[in-house]
Amino acid sequence: MKKLLQHLLHIQPKWMVIVAAMILLGVFFFAMTVNNVYTETYNIERFSEADDTIRSPITIENNSETARKTRETVQSVEDRYNISTEITKERLSYVKEIFEAVVKVEDEAFKSGKTNPETSISSQEQVERLEQILSPEITEAIDDGLFYELLDMKASNRSAAKKLLLSSLETELNEGVRTENIQRAEADVKQSIKYSPLEKSLKEPLQKLGEFAVVENSFFDVEKTMQARKEAASNVEPVIIRAGEIIVREGQTITDEVYEELELVGLLNQERNVFPVIGLVLLILLIVAIIGSEMNHLFKKDQLDNRKIAAVLFISLIVIAAMKVVGLFTTTSNPLFFAVPVATGSLLMKQLIDERFAIVLSMLYAILGSVIFNGKIPALLNIEAGIYFFFAQLAGIIFLVNVKDRLAIIKAGGGMAIVNTLTILLFLFLSFEKYSFSDILIQTGYGIFAALLSAVLTIGLLPFFETGLGILSDIKLLSLASPNQPLLRKILTEAPGTYHHSVMVANLSETACEAVGANGLMARVGAYYHDIGKTKRPHYFIENQVSIKNPHDLIDPLQSAEIIINHPYDGAELLKKHKIPEEIIDIAEQHHGTTLLKYFYHKETKENENVSETMFRYPGPKPQTKEAAIISICDSVEAAVRSLKEPTKEKIDEIVASIVRDRLMDGQLSECDLTLNELDKVYQTICETLKGIFHSRIKYPTKEAN
């Protein structure tokens, strides 16, 4: 129960810090994005002048305008008529019948006069004969005078007149003659006859005959008309008010139509602004929940502390604030978001915290960027900006490898510049619009500028996080590993044996840490400084006792133990004085844990059997991390193997196994998260490394004395 309470007390404050950080991030994200989804509403009256240019915040259909457009389209559809071919044929056949009947009657009159001139048929009789043989519809509609005129025509003229009349009638009747245009059709036939080359005396009877032949032959078709109207209505495109579309410009009059559009898109309704804000809150809740989950993941791996949480807050503030500032000057014609140094955040996250965390934050920053650069249109996310930001940050994470110095960041900037350029060209080529060469040059220039600025800002901000927050980055570790560091020069000049020992421990520790997935670079640097406390009394440590008498032979074991036991804490004080990162100080302080100084303890027991073992134990703490635990093992192993006169493979295996077993049985590894499986890998790696160092050499024969 006591251990459980201690565990809860250890976790609870960390959770409180994470929750507090998430709340701060959520509030900050909301403050930076709320005006991108919160639409300004207006208190304006009809027929007043607009004080500003007002754009639509949403895409919506104008139903009333669509209905009006549909109504006008339907009304513009002409009525559909059916032309009766039967009536057309009938009227043409009547005309043909008249001309054929006139020819027949003339032939009869000619024959009768030829046989007996006294009994030849008179004109009146010929007309009467026509009335007998013609259809009643013809005789009832045409008076006798027209028949006399037709009979008086010459045969050749009558044939030409018939041809002209039938042609004119066929043209008009085939086009359709309706009640409302029958007079026009009659006039068209008369006009064609009037301007024909026929003799004037022939035109009048033909016009009368045409007037008889032209009748209504086109009738209204209800079904066809309704079908045409339906098709026209279905082809009407909805009237859409697009997001960002200008509804009224500054100084224009607010007409009824404009007022209705403003009301439709919600610019006159304050209550509609609540819904986009609710959507934004939900988005931010999801984002901070993901960040919190990732922080919990790091916490479980013991890779999260208050300094890193503060770094996340500061980096988020820098990245999102940069987006917001650039967003104030971005327009549709000038996509300045290409120039945002957004990759600064991913570069810092990877170096200061974790690569996975950097990738997750890159995705979330990209989403927030798509909101910030939405042109303040609530229903819109700038997907182009989001994709660009994600690729830019991901490129930074991928290209930042093998960090040996700050130039590696500049090299990563070059890779990011290429990716940024390719992404921008991708958008330009996918676009249906045409871009001039100058536009392409400017926009790709933005991308290159953003990449290089990200690298420069990362280099400039990294020391702030390393020094101000005390976060240990790989670059900081590499600078600490430089032989020019004052403390390392101090060890080299004042305790050269300790320096050589530290270098050996560093080699062993780095290899072993990498074998179990721990931070090998941190282990190397920690090993360099772990015995810095020995510089306070260097000659009391055997590796520095060259050609001198061992001073421990002149003092009692308790004094010797006190001097030896103090060196980790002397080292910690010295490291704190020189503002060395806390992780290195912890390694120096923990590398002996609470182990027993067996040599001096047994020496004291020979004179005093009642001596307390605690007086000869280091006060701790025990190693808290994998790196500290591995360094503590390698420290003892290196010293033990160095003392062997002939370090054979068997002896190395035996002594390493003995030290690992001793540390495990003594409980020195109980407070770190090193598993038994990992401990076995550490043992194997140390043995292989030592065998490589103390490999067998050929024993050269000496010259025998004569």
XYZ file of C-alpha atoms in Angstrom:
706
model
C 0.000 0.000 0.000
C 2.827 2.391 0.856
C 4.476 1.802 -2.516
C 1.145 2.344 -4.278
C 0.647 5.679 -2.509
C 4.162 6.736 -3.422
C 3.495 5.774 -7.033
C 0.276 7.794 -7.120
C 1.934 10.782 -5.508
C 4.669 10.567 -8.119
C 2.244 10.440 -11.058
C -0.465 12.856 -9.958
C 1.567 16.078 -10.178
C 2.828 15.077 -13.641
C -0.725 14.539 -14.836
C -1.730 17.887 -13.415
C 1.079 19.559 -15.331
C 0.061 17.795 -18.567
C -3.601 18.757 -18.119
C -2.657 22.351 -17.325
C -0.441 22.458 -20.413
C -3.263 21.090 -22.563
C -5.638 23.744 -21.236
C -3.127 26.491 -22.021
C -2.560 25.101 -25.510
C -6.290 24.799 -26.137
C -6.934 28.396 -25.060
C -4.046 29.636 -27.207
C -5.155 27.656 -30.279
C -8.709 28.951 -29.822
C -7.543 32.553 -29.504
C -5.455 32.235 -32.700
C -8.215 30.672 -34.812
C -11.544 31.964 -33.486
C -11.715 34.961 -35.827
C -11.211 32.588 -38.772
C -14.554 30.911 -38.048
C -16.451 33.680 -36.248
C -18.212 35.780 -38.872
C -18.846 39.459 -38.274
C -22.548 40.321 -38.390
C -23.993 43.638 -39.552
C -26.804 45.874 -38.341
C -27.824 47.478 -41.610
C -31.091 48.674 -43.140
C -32.520 48.360 -46.615
C -31.566 51.047 -49.138
C -28.684 52.283 -46.976
C -25.101 52.385 -48.232
C -22.649 49.619 -47.287
C -19.790 50.854 -45.098
C -17.573 47.891 -46.018
C -17.163 45.320 -48.745
C -19.065 42.292 -47.456
C -18.270 38.732 -48.522
C -20.260 35.576 -47.987
C -18.889 33.422 -45.142
C -20.488 30.234 -46.461
C -21.486 28.462 -49.654
C -25.268 28.238 -49.877
C -28.006 28.004 -52.511
C -30.229 31.045 -53.002
C -33.514 29.171 -53.252
C -35.668 32.209 -54.034
C -33.340 33.313 -56.828
C -33.177 29.760 -58.168
C -37.010 29.647 -58.171
C -37.213 32.975 -60.003
C -34.680 31.845 -62.590
C -36.586 28.577 -63.061
C -39.871 30.434 -63.455
C -38.417 32.755 -66.079
C -36.889 29.828 -67.938
C -40.185 27.916 -67.967
C -42.071 30.987 -69.134
C -39.599 31.467 -71.957
C -40.329 27.983 -73.312
C -42.479 28.320 -76.440
C -45.688 26.363 -76.746
C -45.368 23.140 -78.663
C -47.674 22.530 -81.685
C -48.491 19.529 -83.855
C -48.620 20.243 -87.602
C -51.350 18.205 -89.309
C -49.876 16.692 -92.470
C -53.371 15.523 -93.442
C -54.636 19.102 -93.629
C -51.533 20.135 -95.564
C -52.057 17.374 -98.114
C -55.744 18.173 -98.295
C -55.261 21.889 -99.045
C -52.608 21.159 -101.657
C -54.801 18.523 -103.220
C -57.666 21.086 -103.487
C -55.421 23.423 -105.457
C -54.263 20.608 -107.710
C -57.897 19.521 -108.150
C -58.910 23.013 -109.286
C -56.174 23.270 -111.906
C -56.773 19.701 -113.104
C -60.535 20.347 -113.318
C -59.950 23.549 -115.349
C -57.766 21.620 -117.799
C -60.367 18.891 -118.105
C -63.222 21.317 -118.739
C -61.151 23.142 -121.372
C -60.395 19.849 -123.090
C -64.090 18.963 -123.160
C -64.958 22.380 -124.578
C -62.284 22.095 -127.225
C -63.437 18.662 -128.341
C -67.093 19.648 -128.529
C -66.294 22.757 -130.581
C -64.156 20.869 -132.949
C -66.846 18.355 -133.830
C -69.695 20.836 -133.994
C -68.944 24.512 -133.664
C -72.593 25.330 -133.200
C -72.840 23.230 -130.057
C -69.534 24.351 -128.446
C -69.599 24.885 -124.648
C -69.739 28.495 -123.479
C -67.717 29.966 -120.618
C -70.710 29.921 -118.320
C -71.323 26.285 -119.080
C -67.659 25.564 -118.403
C -67.926 27.190 -114.963
C -71.082 25.217 -114.277
C -69.233 22.096 -115.335
C -66.411 22.966 -112.896
C -68.898 23.341 -110.056
C -70.232 19.921 -110.891
C -66.907 18.081 -110.830
C -65.154 19.988 -108.045
C -65.442 19.054 -104.394
C -68.137 20.874 -102.414
C -65.468 22.352 -100.070
C -64.001 24.131 -103.123
C -67.178 25.349 -104.746
C -68.562 26.642 -101.458
C -65.438 28.675 -100.718
C -64.605 30.029 -104.217
C -66.887 32.259 -106.276
C -67.481 31.833 -109.998
C -65.410 34.863 -110.950
C -62.201 33.072 -109.954
C -63.152 30.129 -112.174
C -63.691 32.501 -115.143
C -60.237 33.991 -114.544
C -58.611 30.565 -114.401
C -60.366 29.487 -117.603
C -59.172 32.629 -119.391
C -55.504 31.863 -118.614
C -53.278 30.387 -121.258
C -52.299 26.797 -120.563
C -48.609 27.652 -120.292
C -49.260 30.508 -117.876
C -51.631 28.367 -115.855
C -48.983 25.655 -115.479
C -46.387 28.153 -114.212
C -48.958 29.701 -111.882
C -49.880 26.286 -110.499
C -46.245 25.419 -109.835
C -45.561 28.728 -108.073
C -48.702 28.549 -105.960
C -48.128 24.970 -104.834
C -44.526 25.763 -103.892
C -45.541 28.791 -101.798
C -48.392 26.925 -100.127
C -46.239 23.921 -99.300
C -43.613 26.149 -97.650
C -46.133 27.931 -95.434
C -48.216 24.885 -94.512
C -45.160 22.805 -93.645
C -44.029 25.534 -91.250
C -47.386 25.329 -89.564
C -50.270 27.756 -89.677
C -51.849 28.630 -86.369
C -54.926 30.719 -85.658
C -52.874 33.690 -84.549
C -50.620 33.690 -87.612
C -52.993 32.663 -90.403
C -53.120 36.195 -91.746
C -49.338 36.357 -91.836
C -49.219 33.060 -93.721
C -51.767 34.353 -96.285
C -49.727 37.538 -96.652
C -46.515 35.536 -97.193
C -48.167 33.536 -99.998
C -49.491 36.707 -101.585
C -46.054 38.322 -101.339
C -44.377 35.400 -103.078
C -46.932 35.650 -105.904
C -46.740 39.431 -106.064
C -42.981 39.469 -106.588
C -42.956 36.521 -109.005
C -42.182 36.988 -112.724
C -45.765 36.089 -113.698
C -47.921 38.487 -115.645
C -49.864 40.939 -113.527
C -53.214 39.605 -114.736
C -52.343 36.172 -113.371
C -51.309 37.290 -109.892
C -54.682 38.391 -108.523
C -56.539 35.097 -109.143
C -53.570 33.179 -107.759
C -53.608 35.328 -104.596
C -57.299 34.608 -104.126
C -56.680 30.920 -104.635
C -53.805 31.075 -102.106
C -56.062 32.795 -99.585
C -58.518 29.903 -100.013
C -55.817 27.247 -99.575
C -54.192 28.693 -96.446
C -55.987 27.360 -93.362
C -54.963 26.451 -89.774
C -52.988 23.213 -89.718
C -50.902 23.609 -86.474
C -52.585 22.856 -83.127
C -51.403 23.314 -79.495
C -49.908 20.112 -77.911
C -50.327 20.122 -74.128
C -48.148 17.083 -73.418
C -45.186 18.262 -75.509
C -45.396 21.721 -74.037
C -45.386 20.414 -70.450
C -42.490 18.061 -71.201
C -40.451 20.896 -72.708
C -41.119 23.066 -69.666
C -40.040 20.265 -67.308
C -36.801 19.729 -69.238
C -36.065 23.442 -69.200
C -36.705 23.632 -65.449
C -34.430 20.656 -64.761
C -31.593 22.250 -66.748
C -31.637 25.404 -64.659
C -28.422 25.633 -62.580
C -29.023 26.454 -58.897
C -28.035 29.977 -57.946
C -25.163 29.439 -55.482
C -23.607 32.077 -53.261
C -20.002 30.925 -52.924
C -17.945 31.326 -49.774
C -15.799 34.419 -50.204
C -18.024 35.849 -52.943
C -18.638 39.588 -52.676
C -22.283 40.303 -51.844
C -22.022 44.088 -51.742
C -19.131 46.459 -52.216
C -18.316 49.442 -50.071
C -20.527 52.393 -50.970
C -23.134 50.339 -52.854
C -26.821 50.557 -51.940
C -28.342 47.712 -49.942
C -31.164 46.736 -52.298
C -33.889 44.225 -51.437
C -31.983 41.546 -53.330
C -28.704 42.295 -51.491
C -30.495 42.430 -48.136
C -32.064 39.018 -48.750
C -28.640 37.556 -49.632
C -27.093 39.003 -46.463
C -29.913 37.489 -44.452
C -29.581 34.151 -46.252
C -25.843 33.745 -45.485
C -26.402 34.679 -41.835
C -24.646 38.046 -41.794
C -27.671 39.625 -40.132
C -28.143 36.825 -37.593
C -25.856 36.905 -34.558
C -27.024 33.485 -33.325
C -25.648 31.581 -36.337
C -22.079 32.406 -35.266
C -22.392 29.991 -32.365
C -22.206 26.870 -34.523
C -18.806 27.520 -36.193
C -17.357 28.322 -32.771
C -18.698 25.031 -31.394
C -17.082 23.225 -34.345
C -13.775 24.968 -33.653
C -13.926 23.997 -29.971
C -14.483 20.353 -30.941
C -11.512 20.487 -33.339
C -9.236 21.983 -30.691
C -10.392 19.419 -28.123
C -9.382 16.644 -30.523
C -6.009 18.290 -31.166
C -5.124 18.805 -27.498
C -6.366 15.282 -26.695
C -3.913 13.856 -29.241
C -1.077 15.998 -27.845
C -1.979 14.884 -24.307
C -2.006 11.258 -25.401
C 1.456 11.618 -26.937
C 2.730 13.317 -23.780
C 1.387 10.418 -21.754
C 3.230 8.041 -24.086
C 6.474 9.921 -23.444
C 5.757 10.010 -19.715
C 5.393 6.236 -19.592
C 8.789 5.941 -21.289
C 10.205 8.354 -18.699
C 11.041 10.823 -21.463
C 8.861 13.699 -20.292
C 9.467 16.347 -17.681
C 8.329 19.890 -16.974
C 11.082 21.325 -19.149
C 9.917 19.417 -22.215
C 6.286 20.335 -21.529
C 7.343 23.982 -21.400
C 9.231 23.476 -24.676
C 6.069 22.156 -26.344
C 4.176 25.243 -25.169
C 6.836 27.657 -26.410
C 7.309 25.904 -29.767
C 3.542 25.787 -30.353
C 3.294 29.466 -29.519
C 6.091 30.333 -31.960
C 4.747 28.242 -34.860
C 1.067 29.180 -34.565
C 1.844 32.849 -33.887
C 4.045 32.928 -37.027
C 1.165 31.466 -39.048
C -1.250 34.026 -37.623
C 0.998 37.003 -38.377
C 1.587 35.884 -41.971
C -2.138 35.123 -42.307
C -2.938 38.811 -41.720
C -1.154 39.714 -44.979
C -2.124 36.708 -47.092
C -4.563 37.154 -49.984
C -5.891 34.834 -52.673
C -3.582 36.479 -55.211
C -0.548 36.399 -52.895
C -0.204 33.052 -51.065
C 2.237 34.179 -48.396
C 1.630 31.022 -46.369
C 4.332 29.419 -48.540
C 6.811 31.676 -46.688
C 5.857 30.567 -43.149
C 8.894 28.911 -41.435
C 6.629 26.219 -40.022
C 9.358 23.540 -40.101
C 11.073 25.327 -37.205
C 8.686 23.536 -34.855
C 9.354 20.049 -36.228
C 13.140 20.571 -36.209
C 13.071 21.715 -32.580
C 10.665 18.959 -31.523
C 12.822 16.228 -33.035
C 15.996 17.467 -31.333
C 14.511 18.383 -27.973
C 11.819 15.748 -27.447
C 11.149 12.846 -29.803
C 10.792 12.089 -33.527
C 7.366 10.478 -33.205
C 6.122 13.432 -31.180
C 7.504 15.785 -33.843
C 5.582 13.950 -36.603
C 2.314 14.057 -34.645
C 2.723 17.769 -33.887
C 3.498 18.397 -37.568
C 0.136 16.942 -38.577
C -1.709 18.971 -35.943
C 0.073 22.220 -36.857
C -0.859 21.586 -40.502
C -4.535 21.231 -39.546
C -4.435 24.468 -37.564
C -2.691 26.139 -40.504
C -5.522 25.112 -42.820
C -7.906 26.935 -40.450
C -5.748 30.042 -40.013
C -5.352 30.492 -43.787
C -9.024 29.855 -44.686
C -9.616 33.473 -45.661
C -11.846 33.882 -42.586
C -14.513 31.734 -44.232
C -15.984 29.455 -41.507
C -16.989 26.623 -43.808
C -13.610 26.464 -45.531
C -10.303 24.742 -44.739
C -7.298 25.717 -46.829
C -6.253 22.194 -47.801
C -3.432 23.542 -49.970
C -1.867 25.287 -46.962
C -2.392 22.213 -44.763
C -0.702 19.847 -47.225
C 2.176 22.266 -47.767
C 2.772 22.699 -44.030
C 2.712 18.935 -43.438
C 5.193 18.150 -46.214
C 7.480 21.016 -45.138
C 7.619 19.771 -41.541
C 7.932 16.111 -42.486
C 10.836 16.977 -44.775
C 12.589 18.677 -41.864
C 12.170 15.579 -39.690
C 13.407 13.226 -42.420
C 16.416 15.280 -43.510
C 17.624 16.028 -39.971
C 19.790 12.939 -39.416
C 23.265 12.274 -38.030
C 23.346 15.510 -36.091
C 27.027 16.148 -35.415
C 26.904 19.926 -35.367
C 24.601 22.814 -36.173
C 25.544 22.591 -39.865
C 23.387 19.453 -40.005
C 20.368 21.752 -39.549
C 21.470 23.900 -42.510
C 21.790 20.740 -44.606
C 18.284 19.745 -43.548
C 17.179 23.229 -44.649
C 18.482 22.484 -48.141
C 16.436 19.293 -48.286
C 13.361 21.145 -47.057
C 13.849 23.794 -49.760
C 13.687 21.070 -52.428
C 10.545 19.516 -50.937
C 8.879 22.925 -50.536
C 9.626 23.780 -54.158
C 8.265 20.461 -55.420
C 5.098 20.853 -53.330
C 4.464 24.369 -54.653
C 5.039 23.226 -58.250
C 2.633 20.367 -57.597
C -0.096 22.853 -56.653
C 0.659 25.055 -59.663
C 0.531 22.160 -62.123
C -2.647 20.720 -60.609
C -4.330 24.111 -60.854
C -6.501 24.805 -63.898
C -5.323 28.415 -63.911
C -2.436 29.676 -65.961
C 0.547 31.089 -64.107
C 3.239 33.334 -65.496
C 6.895 32.533 -65.013
C 7.183 35.391 -62.512
C 4.369 33.907 -60.391
C 6.105 30.509 -60.343
C 9.409 32.152 -59.448
C 7.877 34.184 -56.602
C 5.971 31.296 -55.045
C 8.855 28.826 -55.213
C 11.025 31.602 -53.767
C 8.649 31.736 -50.813
C 9.153 27.999 -50.252
C 12.951 28.219 -50.381
C 12.905 31.229 -48.062
C 10.674 29.360 -45.576
C 13.017 26.340 -45.524
C 16.180 28.365 -44.964
C 14.487 30.620 -42.408
C 13.301 27.513 -40.531
C 16.884 26.247 -40.324
C 18.210 29.631 -39.168
C 15.469 30.050 -36.547
C 16.120 26.530 -35.271
C 19.811 27.267 -34.823
C 18.958 30.554 -33.109
C 16.273 29.166 -30.800
C 18.001 25.914 -29.864
C 20.396 27.528 -27.342
C 17.404 29.175 -25.644
C 15.783 25.805 -25.020
C 19.091 24.165 -24.124
C 20.143 26.886 -21.690
C 16.901 28.558 -20.651
C 14.963 25.338 -20.091
C 17.929 23.048 -19.564
C 16.853 20.569 -22.228
C 19.580 18.310 -23.490
C 19.762 17.971 -27.275
C 22.128 15.893 -29.397
C 23.922 19.044 -30.501
C 24.401 20.069 -26.880
C 25.705 16.595 -26.064
C 28.150 16.758 -28.957
C 29.416 20.134 -27.774
C 29.873 18.697 -24.261
C 31.833 15.783 -25.720
C 34.386 18.098 -27.313
C 37.883 17.693 -25.804
C 38.061 21.486 -25.651
C 35.457 21.572 -22.901
C 37.079 23.113 -19.781
C 36.028 20.268 -17.474
C 37.338 17.586 -19.822
C 40.632 19.453 -20.098
C 40.639 19.609 -16.299
C 40.309 15.812 -16.058
C 42.974 15.298 -18.710
C 45.530 17.573 -17.064
C 44.805 16.889 -13.397
C 43.752 13.230 -13.513
C 45.005 11.655 -16.779
C 44.374 8.123 -15.512
C 40.762 9.030 -14.735
C 40.435 10.615 -18.189
C 41.594 7.407 -19.880
C 39.281 5.390 -17.652
C 36.346 7.688 -18.555
C 37.006 7.311 -22.279
C 36.996 3.523 -21.952
C 33.779 3.591 -19.920
C 32.266 5.895 -22.582
C 33.053 3.435 -25.357
C 31.577 0.520 -23.427
C 28.508 2.462 -22.283
C 27.621 3.872 -25.698
C 27.771 0.452 -27.350
C 25.724 -1.192 -24.580
C 23.081 1.576 -24.570
C 22.582 1.372 -28.317
C 22.119 -2.392 -27.986
C 19.055 -1.898 -25.732
C 17.650 1.221 -27.425
C 18.884 3.722 -24.838
C 20.542 7.037 -25.664
C 24.095 6.044 -26.559
C 25.277 9.617 -27.060
C 24.048 10.661 -23.630
C 25.768 7.635 -22.099
C 29.046 8.549 -23.805
C 28.942 12.144 -22.584
C 27.774 11.092 -19.128
C 30.672 8.652 -18.918
C 33.121 11.410 -19.841
C 32.024 13.442 -16.825
C 31.008 10.722 -14.364
C 34.304 10.808 -12.432
C 34.921 14.564 -12.613
C 34.800 14.584 -8.796
C 38.090 12.708 -8.690
C 39.887 15.877 -9.803
C 39.396 17.233 -6.285
C 41.828 14.591 -4.869
C 43.162 12.797 -7.954
C 46.035 10.956 -6.236
C 43.657 9.084 -3.956
C 42.452 7.064 -6.930
C 44.601 4.230 -8.153
C 44.466 5.030 -11.876
C 46.223 8.338 -11.163
C 48.897 6.873 -8.865
C 51.874 6.764 -11.197
C 55.309 6.401 -9.544
C 53.934 7.516 -6.184
C 53.072 5.745 -2.966
C 49.401 4.965 -2.345
C 48.212 7.654 0.130
C 45.534 5.291 1.475
C 48.324 3.312 3.119
C 48.897 6.289 5.424
C 45.288 6.823 6.578
C 42.661 4.610 8.193
C 39.969 2.871 6.109
C 37.170 5.197 7.294
C 39.017 8.250 5.991
C 39.793 6.473 2.738
C 36.151 5.477 2.350
C 35.013 9.040 3.008
C 37.306 10.398 0.294
C 36.257 7.754 -2.225
C 32.535 8.021 -1.389
C 32.538 11.814 -1.793
C 33.803 11.857 -5.369
C 30.347 11.432 -7.094
C 28.919 14.317 -5.065
C 32.015 16.456 -5.465
C 31.613 15.860 -9.176
C 27.913 16.795 -9.085
C 28.718 20.082 -7.351
C 31.407 20.870 -9.889
C 29.072 20.079 -12.782
C 26.333 22.272 -11.293
C 28.818 25.092 -10.877
C 29.671 24.894 -14.591
C 25.931 24.624 -15.509
C 26.224 21.202 -17.078
C 22.799 19.697 -17.926
C 20.933 17.903 -15.157
C 20.995 14.544 -16.959
C 24.815 14.500 -16.860
C 24.815 15.584 -13.200
C 22.406 12.738 -12.370
C 24.712 10.196 -14.014
C 27.710 11.492 -12.041
C 25.712 11.315 -8.810
C 24.097 7.923 -9.435
C 26.848 5.896 -11.091
C 27.842 4.201 -7.813
C 24.317 3.959 -6.432
C 24.461 2.599 -2.877
C 27.220 0.090 -3.530
C 29.639 -1.055 -0.856
C 33.331 -0.138 -0.787
C 34.303 -3.745 -0.162
C 38.071 -3.252 -0.009
C 38.037 -0.648 2.756
C 35.092 -2.282 4.524
C 36.903 -5.609 4.805
C 40.082 -3.777 5.782
C 38.202 -2.066 8.602
C 36.525 -5.277 9.779
C 39.942 -6.776 10.444
C 40.450 -4.170 13.143
C 36.838 -3.554 14.145
C 34.379 -6.396 13.732
C 31.396 -4.261 14.854
C 31.818 -1.658 12.115
C 28.568 -0.699 10.340
C 28.342 -1.559 6.657
C 26.402 1.662 5.935
C 29.518 3.694 6.723
C 31.191 2.138 3.704
C 28.250 2.440 1.297
C 27.614 5.294 -1.124
C 24.494 7.223 -0.016
C 22.990 7.004 -3.494
C 20.653 7.555 -5.187
C 20.577 4.360 -7.186
C 20.628 4.678 -11.016
C 17.267 6.014 -12.208
C 17.740 5.583 -15.963
C 19.057 2.917 -18.290
C 21.997 5.131 -19.199
C 23.020 5.657 -15.556
C 22.634 1.935 -14.770
C 24.743 0.871 -17.768
C 27.461 3.412 -16.934
C 27.559 2.116 -13.358
C 28.163 -1.422 -14.660
C 30.716 -0.354 -17.253
C 32.554 1.756 -14.656
C 33.151 -1.284 -12.442
C 33.823 -3.611 -15.368
C 36.489 -1.357 -16.900
C 38.319 -0.980 -13.586
C 38.153 -4.725 -12.899
C 39.318 -5.792 -16.371
C 42.122 -3.220 -16.326
C 43.436 -4.847 -13.145
C 43.750 -8.232 -14.885
C 47.277 -9.158 -15.883
C 46.130 -11.419 -18.708
C 42.550 -10.487 -19.732
C 41.553 -13.662 -21.585
C 38.090 -14.153 -23.047
C 37.120 -16.497 -20.250
C 38.289 -14.118 -17.530
C 36.454 -11.204 -19.186
C 33.205 -13.194 -19.375
C 33.578 -14.281 -15.773
C 34.352 -10.861 -14.309
C 31.579 -9.080 -16.293
C 29.041 -11.717 -15.254
C 30.193 -11.396 -11.641
C 29.766 -7.611 -11.615
C 26.344 -7.714 -13.305
C 25.166 -10.398 -10.913
C 26.493 -8.474 -7.928
C 24.715 -5.249 -8.986
C 21.504 -7.131 -9.577
C 21.588 -9.018 -6.284
C 22.540 -5.876 -4.370
C 19.402 -4.119 -5.695
C 21.338 -1.424 -7.513
C 19.197 -1.816 -10.665
C 15.823 -1.857 -8.925
C 14.925 1.773 -9.625
C 15.653 1.903 -13.353
C 13.573 0.358 -16.142
C 16.287 -1.999 -17.348
C 14.738 -5.437 -17.947
C 16.477 -8.787 -17.484
C 16.425 -9.331 -21.229
C 18.082 -5.957 -21.773
C 20.552 -6.691 -18.986
C 21.579 -9.851 -20.809
C 22.143 -7.801 -23.997
C 24.238 -5.351 -21.995
C 26.355 -8.231 -20.658
C 26.866 -9.693 -24.145
C 27.725 -6.312 -25.675
C 30.216 -5.385 -22.951
C 31.981 -8.742 -23.264
C 32.252 -8.454 -27.062
C 33.546 -4.886 -26.827
C 36.139 -5.762 -24.184
C 37.322 -8.768 -26.173
C 37.810 -6.457 -29.146
C 39.866 -4.080 -27.000
C 41.924 -6.730 -25.192
C 42.282 -9.034 -28.181
C 44.967 -11.714 -28.243
C 48.317 -10.572 -29.486
C 51.235 -12.594 -30.862
C 53.851 -13.099 -28.220
C 57.143 -12.180 -29.844
C 60.189 -14.325 -28.770
C 62.847 -12.583 -26.799
C 66.518 -12.908 -27.718
C 68.130 -15.458 -25.463
C 71.208 -14.398 -23.701
C 74.381 -16.103 -24.821
